[in-house]
Coordinates of N, CA and C and ligand atoms in Angstrom, one line a residue:
M1379 N -9.5 -15.7 11.1 CA -8.5 -15.0 10.4 C -7.8 -14.0 11.3
S1380 N -6.6 -14.1 11.6 CA -5.9 -13.1 12.4 C -5.5 -11.9 11.5
K1381 N -5.6 -10.8 12.1 CA -5.2 -9.6 11.4 C -3.8 -9.3 11.6
R1382 N -2.9 -9.5 10.6 CA -1.5 -9.2 10.8 C -1.3 -7.8 10.4
P1383 N -0.5 -7.1 11.1 CA -0.2 -5.7 10.7 C 0.5 -5.7 9.3
I1384 N 0.1 -4.8 8.5 CA 0.6 -4.7 7.1 C 1.4 -3.4 6.9
C1385 N 2.5 -3.5 6.3 CA 3.3 -2.3 6.0 C 2.6 -1.5 4.9
Q1386 N 2.3 -0.2 5.2 CA 1.5 0.6 4.2 C 2.4 0.9 2.9
R1387 N 3.7 0.8 3.0 CA 4.5 1.1 1.9 C 4.7 0.0 0.9
C1388 N 5.1 -1.2 1.4 CA 5.3 -2.3 0.5 C 4.2 -3.3 0.5
N1389 N 3.1 -3.1 1.3 CA 1.9 -3.9 1.4 C 2.2 -5.3 1.8
R1390 N 3.2 -5.5 2.6 CA 3.5 -6.9 3.0 C 3.4 -6.9 4.6
P1391 N 3.1 -8.1 5.1 CA 3.0 -8.2 6.6 C 4.3 -7.6 7.2
Q1392 N 4.2 -6.9 8.3 CA 5.3 -6.2 8.9 C 6.5 -7.1 9.2
K1393 N 6.2 -8.4 9.5 CA 7.3 -9.3 9.8 C 8.2 -9.6 8.6
V1394 N 7.6 -9.4 7.4 CA 8.4 -9.6 6.2 C 8.4 -8.4 5.3
C1395 N 8.3 -7.2 6.0 CA 8.4 -5.9 5.3 C 9.7 -5.8 4.5
L1396 N 9.7 -5.3 3.3 CA 10.8 -5.3 2.4 C 11.5 -3.9 2.5
C1397 N 10.9 -3.0 3.2 CA 11.4 -1.6 3.0 C 12.9 -1.4 3.3
S1398 N 13.4 -2.1 4.3 CA 14.8 -1.9 4.6 C 15.7 -2.4 3.5
A1399 N 15.2 -3.2 2.6 CA 16.0 -3.7 1.5 C 15.9 -2.9 0.3
I1400 N 15.1 -1.8 0.3 CA 14.8 -1.1 -0.9 C 15.5 0.2 -0.9
Q1401 N 16.3 0.4 -2.0 CA 16.9 1.7 -2.3 C 16.6 1.9 -3.8
P1402 N 16.2 3.2 -4.1 CA 15.9 3.4 -5.5 C 17.0 3.3 -6.5
T1403 N 16.8 2.6 -7.6 CA 17.7 2.6 -8.8 C 17.4 3.9 -9.5
Q1404 N 18.5 4.6 -9.9 CA 18.4 5.8 -10.7 C 18.4 5.5 -12.2
H1405 N 17.4 6.1 -12.8 CA 17.2 5.8 -14.3 C 16.5 7.0 -14.9
Q1406 N 16.4 7.0 -16.2 CA 15.8 8.2 -16.9 C 14.4 7.9 -17.4
T1407 N 14.2 6.7 -17.9 CA 12.9 6.4 -18.5 C 11.8 6.4 -17.4
L1408 N 10.6 7.0 -17.7 CA 9.5 6.8 -16.8 C 8.9 5.4 -17.0
V1409 N 8.8 4.7 -15.9 CA 8.3 3.3 -16.0 C 6.9 3.3 -15.4
Q1410 N 6.0 2.9 -16.2 CA 4.6 2.8 -15.7 C 4.2 1.3 -15.6
V1411 N 4.0 0.8 -14.5 CA 3.7 -0.6 -14.3 C 2.2 -0.8 -14.1
L1412 N 1.6 -1.5 -15.0 CA 0.1 -1.7 -14.9 C -0.1 -3.1 -14.3
M1413 N -0.6 -3.1 -13.1 CA -0.9 -4.4 -12.4 C -2.3 -4.8 -12.6
H1414 N -2.5 -6.0 -13.1 CA -3.9 -6.5 -13.1 C -4.4 -6.7 -11.7
P1415 N -5.7 -6.3 -11.4 CA -6.3 -6.3 -10.0 C -6.1 -7.7 -9.4
F1416 N -6.1 -8.8 -10.2 CA -5.9 -10.1 -9.6 C -4.6 -10.2 -8.8
E1417 N -3.6 -9.4 -9.2 CA -2.3 -9.5 -8.6 C -2.2 -8.7 -7.3
L1418 N -3.3 -8.0 -7.0 CA -3.2 -7.0 -5.9 C -2.8 -7.6 -4.5
N1419 N -3.3 -8.8 -4.2 CA -3.0 -9.4 -2.9 C -2.1 -10.6 -3.1
N1420 N -1.4 -10.7 -4.2 CA -0.5 -11.8 -4.5 C 0.9 -11.4 -3.8
A1421 N 1.1 -12.1 -2.7 CA 2.3 -11.8 -1.9 C 3.6 -12.1 -2.7
K1422 N 3.4 -12.9 -3.7 CA 4.6 -13.3 -4.5 C 4.9 -12.4 -5.7
G1423 N 4.0 -11.5 -5.9 CA 4.2 -10.5 -7.0 C 5.4 -9.7 -6.8
T1424 N 6.0 -9.1 -7.8 CA 7.2 -8.3 -7.7 C 6.9 -6.9 -8.2
A1425 N 5.7 -6.5 -8.6 CA 5.5 -5.2 -9.2 C 5.6 -4.1 -8.2
R1426 N 5.1 -4.3 -7.0 CA 5.2 -3.3 -6.0 C 6.6 -3.0 -5.6
A1427 N 7.4 -4.1 -5.3 CA 8.8 -3.9 -5.0 C 9.5 -3.2 -6.1
L1428 N 9.2 -3.6 -7.3 CA 9.8 -3.0 -8.5 C 9.6 -1.5 -8.5
C1429 N 8.4 -1.0 -8.3 CA 8.1 0.4 -8.3 C 8.7 1.2 -7.2
L1430 N 8.8 0.5 -6.0 CA 9.4 1.2 -4.9 C 10.9 1.3 -5.1
S1431 N 11.5 0.4 -5.9 CA 12.9 0.4 -6.2 C 13.4 1.2 -7.4
L1432 N 12.4 1.9 -8.0 CA 12.7 2.7 -9.2 C 12.6 4.1 -8.8
S1433 N 13.5 5.0 -9.2 CA 13.4 6.4 -8.9 C 12.3 7.0 -9.7
Q1434 N 11.9 6.4 -10.8 CA 10.8 7.0 -11.6 C 9.8 5.9 -12.1
G1435 N 9.3 5.2 -11.1 CA 8.4 4.1 -11.4 C 7.1 4.3 -10.7
T1436 N 6.0 4.1 -11.4 CA 4.6 4.3 -10.9 C 3.8 3.0 -11.0
L1437 N 3.1 2.6 -10.0 CA 2.3 1.4 -10.0 C 0.9 1.8 -10.2
W1438 N 0.3 1.2 -11.3 CA -1.2 1.5 -11.6 C -1.9 0.1 -11.4
V1439 N -3.1 0.1 -10.9 CA -3.9 -1.1 -10.8 C -5.2 -0.9 -11.5
G1440 N -5.5 -1.8 -12.4 CA -6.9 -1.7 -13.0 C -7.0 -2.6 -14.2
E1441 N -8.2 -2.7 -14.7 CA -8.5 -3.4 -15.9 C -9.5 -2.7 -16.9
T1442 N -10.5 -2.0 -16.2 CA -11.5 -1.4 -17.0 C -11.1 0.0 -17.6
V1443 N -11.9 0.4 -18.5 CA -11.6 1.7 -19.2 C -11.5 2.8 -18.1
E1444 N -12.5 2.8 -17.2 CA -12.5 3.8 -16.1 C -11.2 3.7 -15.2
E1445 N -10.9 2.5 -14.9 CA -9.7 2.3 -14.0 C -8.4 2.8 -14.6
L1446 N -8.4 2.7 -16.0 CA -7.1 3.0 -16.6 C -7.1 4.4 -17.3
A1447 N -8.1 5.2 -17.0 CA -8.2 6.5 -17.6 C -7.0 7.4 -17.3
E1448 N -6.6 7.4 -16.0 CA -5.6 8.2 -15.6 C -4.2 7.8 -16.2
L1449 N -4.0 6.5 -16.2 CA -2.8 6.0 -16.8 C -2.7 6.4 -18.3
K1450 N -3.9 6.2 -19.0 CA -3.9 6.6 -20.4 C -3.5 8.0 -20.6
L1451 N -4.0 8.9 -19.7 CA -3.7 10.3 -19.8 C -2.2 10.6 -19.6
Q1452 N -1.7 9.9 -18.6 CA -0.3 10.0 -18.3 C 0.6 9.6 -19.5
L1453 N 0.2 8.5 -20.1 CA 1.0 8.0 -21.2 C 0.9 9.0 -22.4
Q1454 N -0.2 9.6 -22.6 CA -0.4 10.5 -23.7 C 0.3 11.9 -23.4
Q1455 N 0.3 12.3 -22.2 CA 0.8 13.7 -21.9 C 2.2 13.7 -21.4
G1456 N 2.7 12.5 -21.0 CA 4.1 12.4 -20.4 C 5.1 12.4 -21.6
P1457 N 6.3 12.2 -21.2 CA 7.4 12.1 -22.2 C 7.1 11.1 -23.3
Q1458 N 7.5 11.4 -24.5 CA 7.3 10.5 -25.7 C 8.6 10.1 -26.2
P1459 N 8.7 9.0 -26.9 CA 7.7 8.0 -27.2 C 7.4 7.1 -26.1
V1460 N 6.3 6.4 -26.2 CA 5.9 5.4 -25.2 C 6.1 4.0 -25.8
Y1461 N 6.8 3.1 -25.1 CA 6.9 1.7 -25.6 C 6.2 0.8 -24.6
L1462 N 5.7 -0.3 -25.1 CA 5.1 -1.4 -24.3 C 6.2 -2.6 -24.2
L1463 N 6.5 -3.0 -23.0 CA 7.4 -4.1 -22.9 C 6.6 -5.4 -23.0
Y1464 N 6.6 -6.0 -24.2 CA 5.7 -7.2 -24.4 C 6.2 -7.9 -25.7
P1465 N 6.3 -9.2 -25.6 CA 6.8 -9.9 -26.8 C 5.9 -9.7 -28.0
D1466 N 6.6 -9.6 -29.2 CA 5.9 -9.4 -30.4 C 6.9 -9.6 -31.6
D1467 N 6.4 -10.1 -32.7 CA 7.3 -10.4 -33.8 C 7.9 -9.1 -34.3
N1468 N 7.2 -8.0 -34.2 CA 7.7 -6.7 -34.7 C 8.4 -5.9 -33.6
A1469 N 8.6 -6.5 -32.4 CA 9.2 -5.7 -31.3 C 10.6 -5.3 -31.6
I1470 N 11.0 -4.1 -31.1 CA 12.4 -3.7 -31.2 C 13.1 -4.5 -30.0
M1471 N 14.2 -5.1 -30.3 CA 14.9 -5.9 -29.3 C 15.7 -4.9 -28.4
V1472 N 15.6 -5.0 -27.1 CA 16.3 -4.0 -26.3 C 17.8 -4.2 -26.4
E1473 N 18.2 -5.4 -26.7 CA 19.7 -5.6 -26.9 C 20.2 -4.9 -28.1
Q1474 N 19.4 -4.6 -29.0 CA 19.8 -4.0 -30.3 C 19.7 -2.4 -30.3
T1475 N 19.2 -1.9 -29.2 CA 19.1 -0.4 -29.1 C 20.5 0.2 -28.8
D1476 N 20.7 1.4 -29.3 CA 21.9 2.1 -28.9 C 21.6 3.5 -28.3
Q1477 N 22.6 4.3 -28.1 CA 22.4 5.6 -27.5 C 21.4 6.5 -28.2
S1478 N 21.3 6.3 -29.5 CA 20.4 7.2 -30.2 C 18.9 6.8 -30.0
F1479 N 18.7 5.6 -29.4 CA 17.3 5.2 -29.2 C 16.7 5.9 -28.1
A1480 N 15.6 6.7 -28.4 CA 15.0 7.5 -27.4 C 13.7 6.9 -26.9
I1481 N 13.5 6.9 -25.6 CA 12.2 6.4 -25.1 C 11.8 7.3 -23.9
G1482 N 10.6 7.7 -23.9 CA 10.1 8.6 -22.8 C 9.5 7.8 -21.7
Q1483 N 8.6 6.9 -22.0 CA 7.9 6.1 -21.0 C 7.9 4.6 -21.5
L1484 N 8.0 3.7 -20.5 CA 8.0 2.3 -20.7 C 6.8 1.8 -19.9
L1485 N 5.8 1.1 -20.6 CA 4.7 0.5 -20.0 C 4.9 -1.0 -19.8
V1486 N 4.8 -1.4 -18.6 CA 5.0 -2.8 -18.2 C 3.8 -3.4 -17.7
L1487 N 3.3 -4.6 -18.2 CA 2.1 -5.2 -17.7 C 2.5 -6.3 -16.6
D1488 N 1.8 -6.3 -15.5 CA 2.0 -7.2 -14.5 C 0.8 -8.1 -14.3
G1489 N 0.9 -9.4 -14.5 CA -0.2 -10.3 -14.4 C 0.1 -11.6 -15.1
T1490 N -0.8 -12.5 -14.9 CA -0.6 -13.8 -15.7 C -0.7 -13.5 -17.2
W1491 N -0.2 -14.5 -17.9 CA -0.2 -14.3 -19.4 C -1.6 -14.0 -19.9
R1492 N -2.6 -14.8 -19.3 CA -4.0 -14.6 -19.7 C -4.5 -13.2 -19.4
K1493 N -4.2 -12.8 -18.2 CA -4.7 -11.4 -17.8 C -4.1 -10.3 -18.6
T1494 N -2.8 -10.4 -18.9 CA -2.2 -9.4 -19.7 C -2.7 -9.4 -21.1
L1495 N -3.0 -10.6 -21.7 CA -3.6 -10.6 -23.0 C -4.9 -10.0 -23.0
K1496 N -5.7 -10.2 -21.9 CA -7.0 -9.6 -21.8 C -6.9 -8.0 -21.8
L1497 N -5.9 -7.5 -21.1 CA -5.7 -6.1 -21.1 C -5.4 -5.6 -22.5
L1498 N -4.6 -6.3 -23.3 CA -4.3 -5.9 -24.7 C -5.6 -5.9 -25.5
H1499 N -6.5 -6.9 -25.3 CA -7.7 -7.0 -26.1 C -8.7 -5.9 -25.7
L1500 N -8.7 -5.6 -24.4 CA -9.6 -4.5 -24.0 C -9.2 -3.1 -24.4
H1501 N -7.9 -2.9 -24.5 CA -7.5 -1.5 -24.7 C -6.5 -1.4 -25.9
P1502 N -7.1 -1.0 -27.0 CA -6.3 -0.9 -28.2 C -5.2 0.2 -28.0
W1503 N -5.4 1.2 -27.2 CA -4.3 2.2 -27.0 C -3.1 1.6 -26.3
I1504 N -3.3 0.4 -25.7 CA -2.2 -0.3 -25.1 C -1.6 -1.2 -26.2
S1505 N -2.5 -2.0 -26.8 CA -2.0 -3.0 -27.8 C -1.3 -2.4 -29.0
N1506 N -1.7 -1.1 -29.3 CA -1.2 -0.4 -30.5 C 0.1 0.3 -30.2
L1507 N 0.6 0.3 -29.0 CA 1.9 0.9 -28.7 C 3.0 0.1 -29.4
P1508 N 4.0 0.8 -29.8 CA 5.2 0.0 -30.3 C 5.8 -0.8 -29.2
R1509 N 6.4 -1.9 -29.5 CA 6.8 -2.8 -28.4 C 8.3 -3.0 -28.4
L1510 N 8.7 -3.3 -27.1 CA 10.1 -3.7 -26.9 C 10.1 -5.1 -26.4
G1511 N 11.0 -5.9 -27.0 CA 11.1 -7.3 -26.6 C 12.5 -7.7 -26.3
F1512 N 12.7 -8.9 -26.0 CA 14.1 -9.4 -25.6 C 14.5 -10.4 -26.6
A1513 N 15.8 -10.2 -27.1 CA 16.4 -11.2 -28.0 C 17.0 -12.3 -27.2
N1514 N 17.7 -12.0 -26.2 CA 18.5 -12.9 -25.3 C 18.2 -12.7 -23.9
P1515 N 17.0 -12.9 -23.4 CA 16.8 -12.6 -22.0 C 17.5 -13.6 -21.1
P1516 N 17.9 -13.1 -19.9 CA 18.6 -14.0 -18.9 C 17.5 -15.0 -18.5
S1517 N 17.9 -16.1 -18.0 CA 16.9 -17.1 -17.4 C 16.4 -16.6 -16.1
G1518 N 15.1 -16.7 -15.9 CA 14.4 -16.2 -14.8 C 14.9 -16.9 -13.5
D1519 N 14.9 -16.1 -12.4 CA 15.5 -16.6 -11.2 C 14.4 -16.7 -10.1
Y1520 N 13.2 -16.7 -10.5 CA 12.1 -16.7 -9.6 C 11.4 -18.1 -9.6
Q1521 N 11.9 -19.0 -8.8 CA 11.4 -20.4 -8.9 C 10.1 -20.5 -8.1
I1522 N 9.8 -19.5 -7.3 CA 8.7 -19.7 -6.3 C 7.4 -19.6 -7.0
R1523 N 7.3 -18.7 -7.9 CA 6.0 -18.5 -8.5 C 6.1 -19.0 -10.0
K1524 N 5.1 -19.6 -10.4 CA 5.1 -20.0 -11.8 C 5.2 -18.8 -12.7
A1525 N 6.0 -18.9 -13.7 CA 6.3 -17.7 -14.5 C 5.0 -17.2 -15.2
S1526 N 4.8 -15.9 -15.2 CA 3.6 -15.4 -15.9 C 4.0 -15.0 -17.3
R1527 N 5.2 -14.9 -17.6 CA 5.6 -14.5 -18.9 C 6.2 -15.8 -19.6
D1528 N 6.2 -15.8 -20.9 CA 6.7 -17.0 -21.6 C 8.2 -17.0 -21.6
D1529 N 8.8 -15.9 -21.2 CA 10.3 -16.0 -21.1 C 10.7 -16.2 -19.6
S1530 N 9.7 -16.5 -18.8 CA 9.8 -17.0 -17.4 C 10.5 -16.0 -16.5
L1531 N 10.5 -14.7 -16.9 CA 11.0 -13.7 -16.0 C 9.9 -13.1 -15.2
S1532 N 10.2 -12.7 -13.9 CA 9.2 -12.0 -13.2 C 9.2 -10.5 -13.7
T1533 N 8.1 -9.8 -13.3 CA 8.0 -8.4 -13.8 C 9.2 -7.6 -13.4
L1534 N 9.7 -7.8 -12.2 CA 10.8 -7.1 -11.7 C 12.1 -7.4 -12.6
E1535 N 12.3 -8.7 -12.8 CA 13.5 -9.1 -13.6 C 13.4 -8.5 -15.0
A1536 N 12.2 -8.6 -15.6 CA 12.1 -8.2 -17.0 C 12.3 -6.7 -17.1
T1537 N 11.8 -5.9 -16.2 CA 12.0 -4.5 -16.2 C 13.5 -4.1 -15.9
A1538 N 14.1 -4.8 -15.0 CA 15.5 -4.5 -14.7 C 16.4 -4.8 -15.9
Y1539 N 16.1 -5.9 -16.6 CA 16.9 -6.2 -17.8 C 16.7 -5.2 -18.9
A1540 N 15.4 -4.8 -19.1 CA 15.1 -3.8 -20.1 C 15.9 -2.5 -19.8
L1541 N 15.8 -2.0 -18.5 CA 16.5 -0.8 -18.2 C 18.0 -0.9 -18.3
E1542 N 18.6 -2.0 -18.0 CA 20.0 -2.3 -18.2 C 20.4 -2.1 -19.6
Q1543 N 19.6 -2.7 -20.5 CA 19.9 -2.7 -21.9 C 19.7 -1.3 -22.5
L1544 N 18.6 -0.6 -22.0 CA 18.3 0.7 -22.6 C 19.2 1.8 -22.1
E1545 N 19.5 1.8 -20.8 CA 20.2 2.9 -20.2 C 21.6 2.6 -19.6
Q1546 N 21.9 1.3 -19.6 CA 23.1 0.9 -18.9 C 23.2 1.4 -17.5
C1547 N 22.0 1.4 -16.8 CA 22.0 1.9 -15.4 C 22.3 0.8 -14.5
N1548 N 22.6 1.2 -13.3 CA 22.9 0.2 -12.2 C 21.6 -0.3 -11.6
T1549 N 21.3 -1.5 -11.9 CA 20.0 -2.1 -11.4 C 20.3 -3.0 -10.1
A1550 N 21.4 -2.9 -9.5 CA 21.7 -3.7 -8.3 C 20.6 -3.6 -7.2
P1551 N 20.2 -2.3 -7.0 CA 19.1 -2.2 -5.9 C 17.9 -3.0 -6.3
L1552 N 17.5 -3.1 -7.5 CA 16.4 -3.9 -7.9 C 16.5 -5.4 -7.5
Y1553 N 17.7 -5.9 -7.8 CA 18.0 -7.3 -7.5 C 18.1 -7.5 -6.0
Q1554 N 18.5 -6.5 -5.3 CA 18.5 -6.6 -3.8 C 17.1 -6.7 -3.3
A1555 N 16.2 -6.0 -3.8 CA 14.8 -6.1 -3.4 C 14.2 -7.4 -3.8
F1556 N 14.6 -7.9 -5.0 CA 14.2 -9.2 -5.5 C 14.6 -10.3 -4.6
D1557 N 15.9 -10.2 -4.2 CA 16.4 -11.3 -3.3 C 15.7 -11.3 -2.0
A1558 N 15.4 -10.1 -1.5 CA 14.6 -10.0 -0.2 C 13.3 -10.7 -0.3
I1559 N 12.6 -10.5 -1.5 CA 11.3 -11.1 -1.7 C 11.5 -12.7 -1.7
K1560 N 12.5 -13.1 -2.4 CA 12.7 -14.6 -2.5 C 13.0 -15.2 -1.1
Q1561 N 13.8 -14.5 -0.4 CA 14.2 -15.0 1.0 C 13.0 -15.1 1.9
S1562 N 12.1 -14.1 1.8 CA 10.9 -14.1 2.7 C 10.0 -15.2 2.2
Q1563 N 9.9 -15.5 0.9 CA 9.1 -16.6 0.5 C 9.6 -17.9 0.9
L1564 N 11.0 -18.1 0.8 CA 11.6 -19.3 1.2 C 11.4 -19.6 2.7
A1565 N 11.4 -18.5 3.5 CA 11.3 -18.7 4.9 C 10.0 -19.3 5.3
H1566 N 9.0 -19.2 4.4 CA 7.7 -19.7 4.7 C 7.4 -21.0 4.1
M1567 N 8.4 -21.6 3.5 CA 8.2 -22.9 2.8 C 8.7 -24.1 3.7
P1568 N 8.2 -25.3 3.6 CA 8.7 -26.4 4.4 C 10.2 -26.6 4.0
A1569 N 10.9 -27.2 5.0 CA 12.3 -27.4 4.9 C 12.8 -28.1 3.6
E1570 N 12.0 -29.1 3.2 CA 12.5 -29.9 2.1 C 12.3 -29.0 0.8
V1571 N 11.3 -28.2 0.8 CA 11.2 -27.3 -0.4 C 12.3 -26.2 -0.4
Q1572 N 12.6 -25.7 0.8 CA 13.7 -24.8 0.9 C 15.0 -25.4 0.3
A1573 N 15.2 -26.6 0.7 CA 16.5 -27.3 0.3 C 16.5 -27.3 -1.3
R1574 N 15.4 -27.6 -1.9 CA 15.3 -27.7 -3.3 C 15.6 -26.4 -4.0
Y1575 N 15.0 -25.3 -3.4 CA 15.0 -24.0 -4.1 C 16.2 -23.1 -3.7
G1576 N 16.6 -23.4 -2.5 CA 17.5 -22.4 -1.8 C 18.9 -22.3 -2.4
K1577 N 19.3 -23.3 -3.3 CA 20.7 -23.3 -3.7 C 21.0 -22.4 -4.8
S1578 N 20.0 -21.9 -5.5 CA 20.3 -21.3 -6.8 C 21.1 -20.0 -6.7
R1579 N 20.6 -19.0 -5.9 CA 21.2 -17.7 -6.0 C 21.4 -17.2 -4.6
G1580 N 22.5 -16.4 -4.4 CA 22.7 -15.7 -3.2 C 22.9 -16.6 -2.0
Ligands
LIG197 ZN1 7.4 -2.3 4.0

């Protein structure tokens, strides 16, 4: 195994470091992204780039009670109310919120469907949060990784869409980082795969 130099900020090999493509999106809601530990070394994940691209985004990693104690405290003591971005029959649809809809913190789970369900089962203080969902989400644009959400959006896309709907903020920097991730993934694929995937966006 060769030891490739890793960028300490974006946690990617320096050859495909994303930092030059990252500019923070300005927004109001505190975004807490909880990444399942299985995602930690997943180069195709979008949670880290998401948090680097948010002016008020924090990345948390963990699964156990101990690992999540600090996040729990932050959610309890930070701005209220707290919403969980997760599909649910009783979820408030982000498209249907208006200016009067107040939100202090948004909790976003990053991981496969199975792993995020496990987080909900393990932690009632997460599963009991009121939920925000999507009525008409855009189609996901991340063909490289199998979608971890049933609406096939990456964590970055889902959060960008939620913030757009909640705050009407400019999320262009988020998509800029997203495109940089996709381009670096494509660059490492065989030519015939690139031809198949490369046409969609940008
Ligand atoms: Zn970097």
